Short mmCIF file of C-alpha atoms and ligand atoms in Angstrom, two decimals:
data_model
loop_
_atom_site.label_atom_id
_atom_site.label_comp_id
_atom_site.label_asym_id
_atom_site.label_seq_id
_atom_site.Cartn_x
_atom_site.Cartn_y
_atom_site.Cartn_z
CA MET A 1 -0.26 -0.28 0.37
CA ASN A 2 3.10 2.41 1.00
CA ASN A 3 4.81 1.87 -2.32
CA VAL A 4 0.98 2.90 -4.25
CA VAL A 5 0.43 5.56 -2.78
CA LYS A 6 4.05 7.27 -2.84
CA GLN A 7 3.23 7.59 -6.61
CA VAL A 8 -0.10 9.43 -6.21
CA ILE A 9 0.78 13.21 -7.34
CA PHE A 10 -3.50 14.79 -8.08
CA PRO A 11 -4.97 16.79 -5.58
CA ALA A 12 -7.50 14.45 -3.57
CA HIS A 13 -10.79 15.04 -4.29
CA LEU A 14 -13.95 11.92 -3.52
CA PRO A 15 -14.76 10.10 -6.39
CA GLU A 16 -18.92 10.50 -7.13
CA ILE A 17 -19.23 6.74 -6.92
CA ILE A 18 -21.96 5.77 -9.33
CA ALA A 19 -23.83 1.90 -9.47
CA ASP A 20 -26.35 2.87 -11.70
CA VAL A 21 -25.93 2.19 -15.43
CA SER A 22 -27.72 4.98 -16.77
CA ALA A 23 -26.83 7.08 -14.79
CA MET A 24 -23.08 6.52 -15.52
CA GLN A 25 -24.22 7.23 -19.27
CA HIS A 26 -26.15 10.02 -18.53
CA ARG A 27 -22.88 12.04 -16.60
CA CYS A 28 -20.84 10.99 -18.99
CA LEU A 29 -22.79 12.06 -22.11
CA GLU A 30 -23.37 15.56 -19.87
CA ALA A 31 -19.72 16.06 -19.59
CA ARG A 32 -18.85 15.18 -23.32
CA GLN A 33 -22.24 17.41 -24.66
CA ALA A 34 -20.25 20.06 -22.40
CA GLY A 35 -16.67 19.59 -23.78
CA ARG A 36 -14.74 17.79 -21.63
CA ARG A 37 -12.68 15.04 -22.72
CA ILE A 38 -12.91 11.82 -21.21
CA SER A 39 -9.91 9.24 -19.94
CA PHE A 40 -11.36 5.77 -19.02
CA VAL A 41 -9.62 3.03 -17.34
CA PRO A 42 -10.82 0.16 -17.11
CA THR A 43 -9.94 -2.37 -13.99
CA MET A 44 -11.12 -5.43 -12.14
CA GLY A 45 -10.33 -3.36 -8.79
CA TYR A 46 -7.84 -4.27 -6.24
CA LEU A 47 -6.14 -0.81 -7.35
CA HIS A 48 -1.68 -1.45 -7.36
CA GLU A 49 0.71 1.09 -9.08
CA GLY A 50 -0.34 -0.56 -12.66
CA HIS A 51 -3.51 0.44 -12.38
CA LEU A 52 -2.29 4.11 -11.07
CA SER A 53 0.13 4.27 -13.59
CA LEU A 54 -3.13 3.92 -16.38
CA LEU A 55 -4.86 6.61 -14.23
CA GLN A 56 -1.77 9.29 -13.73
CA GLU A 57 -1.72 9.74 -17.58
CA GLY A 58 -5.52 8.87 -17.82
CA ARG A 59 -5.61 12.46 -15.70
CA ARG A 60 -2.89 14.43 -17.83
CA ARG A 61 -4.66 13.68 -21.00
CA GLY A 62 -7.96 13.98 -19.90
CA ASP A 63 -10.44 16.80 -18.44
CA LEU A 64 -12.99 14.07 -16.55
CA LEU A 65 -11.20 11.28 -15.25
CA VAL A 66 -13.13 7.67 -14.90
CA LEU A 67 -12.13 5.28 -13.35
CA SER A 68 -14.76 1.44 -13.96
CA ILE A 69 -14.00 -1.85 -11.30
CA PHE A 70 -15.89 -4.72 -12.72
CA VAL A 71 -14.64 -8.26 -11.58
CA ASN A 72 -16.24 -9.55 -14.37
CA PRO A 73 -17.89 -12.80 -14.58
CA ALA A 74 -18.22 -13.67 -18.24
CA GLN A 75 -14.28 -13.04 -18.68
CA PHE A 76 -13.51 -15.86 -16.26
CA GLY A 77 -13.87 -19.86 -17.13
CA ALA A 78 -15.73 -22.65 -14.29
CA GLY A 79 -12.85 -23.80 -11.94
CA GLU A 80 -11.12 -20.24 -12.09
CA ASP A 81 -11.16 -17.45 -10.09
CA PHE A 82 -13.70 -15.60 -10.33
CA GLU A 83 -15.17 -15.57 -6.33
CA SER A 84 -12.43 -15.60 -5.31
CA TYR A 85 -10.71 -12.45 -6.66
CA PRO A 86 -9.60 -9.77 -4.69
CA ARG A 87 -11.90 -6.64 -3.94
CA ASP A 88 -11.66 -4.55 -1.88
CA LEU A 89 -14.16 -0.71 -2.82
CA SER A 90 -13.12 1.79 0.07
CA ARG A 91 -9.17 0.70 0.09
CA ASP A 92 -9.83 0.99 -3.88
CA VAL A 93 -12.00 4.05 -3.80
CA ASP A 94 -9.10 6.05 -1.08
CA LEU A 95 -6.32 5.47 -4.22
CA ALA A 96 -8.51 6.59 -6.82
CA ARG A 97 -9.23 9.67 -5.02
CA ARG A 98 -5.10 10.23 -4.52
CA CYS A 99 -5.20 9.92 -8.48
CA GLY A 100 -7.80 12.13 -8.92
CA VAL A 101 -10.55 10.15 -9.72
CA ASP A 102 -13.79 12.23 -11.30
CA LEU A 103 -16.33 8.95 -11.47
CA LEU A 104 -15.87 5.43 -9.82
CA PHE A 105 -18.02 3.41 -12.12
CA ALA A 106 -19.08 0.43 -9.98
CA PRO A 107 -21.69 -1.67 -11.14
CA GLU A 108 -23.31 -5.18 -9.94
CA VAL A 109 -23.23 -8.17 -12.34
CA LYS A 110 -26.80 -8.21 -12.78
CA ASP A 111 -27.39 -4.89 -14.31
CA MET A 112 -24.23 -5.78 -16.36
CA TYR A 113 -26.06 -9.27 -17.40
CA PRO A 114 -29.29 -8.32 -17.03
CA ARG A 115 -31.98 -11.31 -17.44
CA GLY A 116 -32.31 -12.18 -21.20
CA TYR A 117 -28.63 -10.96 -21.62
CA SER A 118 -27.66 -12.71 -25.40
CA THR A 119 -25.67 -10.25 -26.54
CA PHE A 120 -21.39 -10.82 -27.18
CA VAL A 121 -18.54 -9.57 -29.11
CA ASP A 122 -15.88 -12.14 -30.70
CA VAL A 123 -12.85 -10.98 -31.97
CA GLU A 124 -11.26 -13.82 -34.29
CA GLY A 125 -7.91 -15.25 -34.60
CA ILE A 126 -6.08 -13.38 -32.57
CA THR A 127 -7.96 -14.97 -29.61
CA ASP A 128 -7.59 -18.17 -30.58
CA THR A 129 -3.60 -18.13 -29.63
CA LEU A 130 -1.60 -17.75 -26.08
CA CYS A 131 -4.41 -16.93 -23.10
CA GLY A 132 -7.14 -17.62 -25.38
CA ALA A 133 -5.53 -21.39 -26.19
CA SER A 134 -5.44 -22.05 -22.68
CA ARG A 135 -8.66 -19.71 -20.97
CA PRO A 136 -11.59 -20.72 -23.92
CA GLY A 137 -14.09 -17.76 -23.69
CA HIS A 138 -11.87 -14.89 -21.38
CA PHE A 139 -11.33 -12.94 -24.63
CA ARG A 140 -15.07 -13.03 -25.74
CA GLY A 141 -16.10 -12.27 -22.06
CA VAL A 142 -13.54 -8.78 -22.33
CA THR A 143 -14.40 -7.76 -25.86
CA THR A 144 -18.01 -7.99 -24.28
CA VAL A 145 -17.96 -6.50 -20.93
CA VAL A 146 -14.84 -3.25 -22.23
CA ALA A 147 -17.23 -2.34 -25.39
CA LYS A 148 -20.58 -2.10 -23.02
CA LEU A 149 -17.77 0.15 -21.24
CA LEU A 150 -16.89 2.23 -23.65
CA ALA A 151 -20.90 2.04 -25.09
CA ILE A 152 -21.93 3.13 -21.21
CA ILE A 153 -19.05 5.58 -20.95
CA GLN A 154 -18.33 7.17 -24.51
CA PRO A 155 -14.51 8.22 -23.66
CA HIS A 156 -12.28 9.78 -26.18
CA GLN A 157 -9.64 7.53 -24.96
CA ALA A 158 -9.32 4.65 -23.07
CA PHE A 159 -5.58 3.44 -21.27
CA PHE A 160 -5.06 -0.22 -21.51
CA GLY A 161 -1.27 -2.05 -19.34
CA GLN A 162 1.03 -3.83 -22.46
CA LYS A 163 1.21 -6.40 -18.10
CA ASP A 164 -2.04 -7.77 -21.04
CA PHE A 165 -0.30 -7.72 -24.12
CA GLN A 166 -2.82 -9.70 -26.16
CA GLN A 167 -5.57 -8.12 -24.05
CA LEU A 168 -4.84 -4.67 -25.63
CA THR A 169 -4.19 -5.77 -29.50
CA VAL A 170 -7.81 -7.43 -28.74
CA ILE A 171 -9.32 -4.35 -27.93
CA ARG A 172 -7.44 -2.56 -29.99
CA ARG A 173 -8.35 -4.90 -33.26
CA MET A 174 -12.46 -4.44 -31.92
CA CYS A 175 -12.21 -1.06 -31.51
CA THR A 176 -10.78 -0.44 -35.23
CA ASP A 177 -13.35 -3.36 -36.29
CA LEU A 178 -16.57 -2.31 -34.89
CA ASN A 179 -15.65 1.89 -35.66
CA LEU A 180 -15.61 2.35 -32.70
CA PRO A 181 -14.93 6.57 -32.30
CA VAL A 182 -12.35 5.95 -28.55
CA GLU A 183 -7.68 5.94 -29.32
CA ILE A 184 -6.90 3.55 -27.26
CA VAL A 185 -2.83 4.08 -24.95
CA GLY A 186 -0.99 0.58 -24.20
CA MET A 187 1.06 1.62 -21.42
CA PRO A 188 4.05 -0.21 -20.39
CA ILE A 189 4.81 -2.48 -17.29
CA VAL A 190 5.17 -1.41 -14.24
CA ARG A 191 7.07 -4.21 -12.19
CA GLU A 192 8.10 -4.07 -8.28
CA PRO A 193 11.47 -3.29 -7.59
CA ASP A 194 12.71 -6.74 -7.57
CA GLY A 195 10.89 -7.14 -11.61
CA LEU A 196 7.67 -9.44 -10.77
CA ALA A 197 5.22 -7.49 -12.75
CA MET A 198 2.66 -6.06 -10.94
CA SER A 199 -0.59 -7.50 -10.27
CA SER A 200 -3.49 -7.99 -7.98
CA ARG A 201 -2.88 -11.62 -7.90
CA ASN A 202 0.74 -10.83 -6.68
CA VAL A 203 -1.94 -11.03 -3.24
CA ASN A 204 -2.45 -14.60 -2.93
CA LEU A 205 1.49 -15.51 -3.45
CA SER A 206 3.06 -17.17 -0.18
CA PRO A 207 6.76 -15.81 0.56
CA GLN A 208 7.96 -19.02 -0.88
CA GLU A 209 6.48 -18.69 -3.76
CA ARG A 210 6.49 -14.72 -4.47
CA GLU A 211 10.31 -15.66 -4.80
CA GLN A 212 9.65 -18.82 -7.45
CA ALA A 213 7.87 -15.81 -9.33
CA LEU A 214 11.01 -13.82 -10.24
CA VAL A 215 11.31 -16.13 -12.46
CA LEU A 216 8.99 -14.88 -14.84
CA SER A 217 10.88 -11.57 -15.24
CA ARG A 218 15.10 -13.16 -14.82
CA ALA A 219 13.41 -15.28 -18.09
CA ILE A 220 12.33 -12.32 -20.12
CA SER A 221 16.06 -10.81 -18.57
CA LYS A 222 17.53 -14.03 -20.05
CA ALA A 223 15.25 -14.14 -23.40
CA ARG A 224 16.69 -10.99 -24.10
CA GLN A 225 20.26 -11.59 -23.54
CA MET A 226 20.63 -14.65 -25.85
CA ALA A 227 18.64 -12.52 -28.50
CA ARG A 228 20.70 -9.38 -28.18
CA GLY A 229 24.38 -11.52 -27.55
CA GLY A 230 23.26 -13.16 -31.21
CA ALA A 231 20.72 -16.29 -30.55
CA ARG A 232 18.17 -15.86 -33.10
CA GLU A 233 16.35 -19.57 -32.83
CA ILE A 234 13.71 -19.31 -30.87
CA ALA A 235 13.57 -22.87 -29.73
CA GLU A 236 16.92 -22.81 -28.55
CA ILE A 237 15.54 -20.03 -26.95
CA LEU A 238 12.90 -21.29 -25.16
CA THR A 239 14.77 -25.19 -24.16
CA ALA A 240 16.94 -22.56 -21.85
CA LEU A 241 13.84 -20.92 -20.66
CA ARG A 242 11.97 -23.66 -19.72
CA SER A 243 14.63 -25.10 -17.80
CA MET A 244 15.03 -22.09 -15.93
CA LEU A 245 11.37 -22.42 -15.16
CA GLU A 246 11.08 -25.89 -14.42
CA ALA A 247 13.81 -25.44 -11.82
CA GLN A 248 10.89 -23.66 -9.30
CA PRO A 249 9.30 -26.73 -8.14
CA ALA A 250 6.01 -24.42 -7.26
CA LEU A 251 5.58 -23.72 -10.55
CA ARG A 252 3.97 -24.90 -13.73
CA ILE A 253 4.00 -23.30 -17.70
CA ASP A 254 0.64 -22.59 -18.58
CA TYR A 255 2.75 -21.21 -22.42
CA LEU A 256 5.84 -20.52 -23.30
CA GLN A 257 6.01 -18.86 -26.25
CA ILE A 258 7.57 -16.15 -28.61
CA ALA A 259 5.36 -14.32 -30.76
CA HIS A 260 4.81 -11.28 -33.50
CA GLN A 261 3.71 -8.29 -31.60
CA SER A 262 0.65 -7.88 -34.28
CA THR A 263 -0.16 -11.08 -35.24
CA LEU A 264 0.49 -12.76 -31.70
CA GLN A 265 1.72 -16.11 -34.23
CA GLU A 266 4.45 -17.43 -33.16
CA GLN A 267 7.89 -17.43 -35.20
CA GLU A 268 10.70 -19.41 -35.57
CA ARG A 269 13.78 -16.63 -35.71
CA VAL A 270 13.75 -13.55 -33.57
CA ASP A 271 13.43 -9.88 -35.09
CA ALA A 272 11.84 -6.52 -33.92
CA ASP A 273 8.24 -7.35 -33.61
CA SER A 274 9.65 -10.53 -31.23
CA VAL A 275 7.70 -10.93 -28.04
CA LEU A 276 8.09 -13.52 -25.16
CA PHE A 277 4.45 -14.50 -23.54
CA LEU A 278 4.95 -16.10 -20.55
CA ALA A 279 1.69 -17.90 -18.13
CA VAL A 280 2.18 -19.92 -15.09
CA PHE A 281 0.56 -21.38 -11.98
CA VAL A 282 2.85 -20.56 -9.04
CA GLY A 283 0.72 -22.71 -7.15
CA ARG A 284 -2.69 -21.89 -7.33
CA THR A 285 -2.27 -18.29 -8.61
CA ARG A 286 -1.81 -17.78 -12.46
CA LEU A 287 0.43 -15.10 -13.76
CA ILE A 288 1.14 -13.63 -16.78
CA ASP A 289 4.23 -11.28 -17.80
CA ASN A 290 6.23 -10.56 -21.42
CA GLY A 291 8.54 -8.94 -23.16
CA PHE A 292 10.35 -7.47 -26.38
CA LEU A 293 13.08 -9.25 -26.79
CA LEU A 294 15.13 -6.68 -29.12
CA SER A 295 13.19 -4.13 -28.97
P1 AMP B 301 -7.16 -5.52 -13.97
O1 AMP B 301 -7.83 -4.94 -12.97
O2 AMP B 301 -5.97 -6.58 -14.36
O3 AMP B 301 -8.26 -6.13 -15.07
O4 AMP B 301 -5.98 -5.15 -15.03
C1 AMP B 301 -6.92 -3.61 -15.67
C2 AMP B 301 -6.07 -2.28 -16.49
O5 AMP B 301 -4.76 -2.97 -15.33
C3 AMP B 301 -5.90 -3.57 -17.23
O6 AMP B 301 -5.51 -2.81 -18.48
C4 AMP B 301 -4.05 -4.13 -17.28
O7 AMP B 301 -3.40 -4.41 -18.56
C5 AMP B 301 -3.84 -2.81 -16.58
N1 AMP B 301 -2.26 -3.39 -15.98
C6 AMP B 301 -2.06 -4.78 -14.84
N2 AMP B 301 -1.58 -4.89 -14.07
C7 AMP B 301 -0.52 -3.70 -14.38
C8 AMP B 301 1.01 -3.84 -15.03
N3 AMP B 301 1.99 -4.00 -13.54
N4 AMP B 301 1.56 -2.62 -15.21
C9 AMP B 301 0.67 -1.81 -16.14
N5 AMP B 301 -0.80 -2.02 -16.51
C10 AMP B 301 -1.32 -3.15 -15.43
#
């Protein structure tokens, strides 16, 4: 928490908390008609510095800063952690206040997906790999909720983290394909001082698991070091990384791939578009990370 608070630089004012979907839409439309530039940061809450970096950029670039907190059941599969996903609204409200959030949208599941709800947004192709392959239906849930949030809030710009690289790519594709009039801004991964990518799920790691989770960012550094040292064979790099990861007893690899940054298709040789994608379970907690190898 102390870590989180130290970055905050905007004057504190209480965000207006809105749960009602129509009230939120009305409030945002009014602001838009009054000529205010709306920045929007969608999250599932339990805020950390990664989220705050998006809020700070949103604050800097817009007149009205909107944060949504919604743990979206549609993006969790059966047996995943929807129920146990960390939640703490009062802590989030305090952090939102320190970031200068104007409106905090926290709808209920029954209002986002009322009885009879039957419309889903599905981006094809780029959702078949990586997290899309290991979490069937996940991106359909993500794109559906983001499309709904964009329709409710109608922001000029929306901010997403590169921590969820595939998600950012999928959201960009959706907005282009559906001609949604919003600028999608991608923001760099925020890490703990020891390299672990910030994630709301990190709170679930035991001290031993947290120590083992450091191998993710170390694997990215190792891959980078190999690529920058001249290694081009992706199979060779992945073999080295696999043995690094497998040396951690609490860790199980979900996927480990090097793929093209735009198509997300696996590559055979490293080039400037190569991104390393990692997803692992550490104990029961699923963590993801990624990084460019050369650029
Ligand atoms: P989540 O609450 O996990 O759905 O994340 C909400 C937004 O915050 C998404 O756009 C994420 O990519 C972004 N985000 C999460 N963790 C980080 C991080 N460590 N650095 C930057 N952005 C992040």
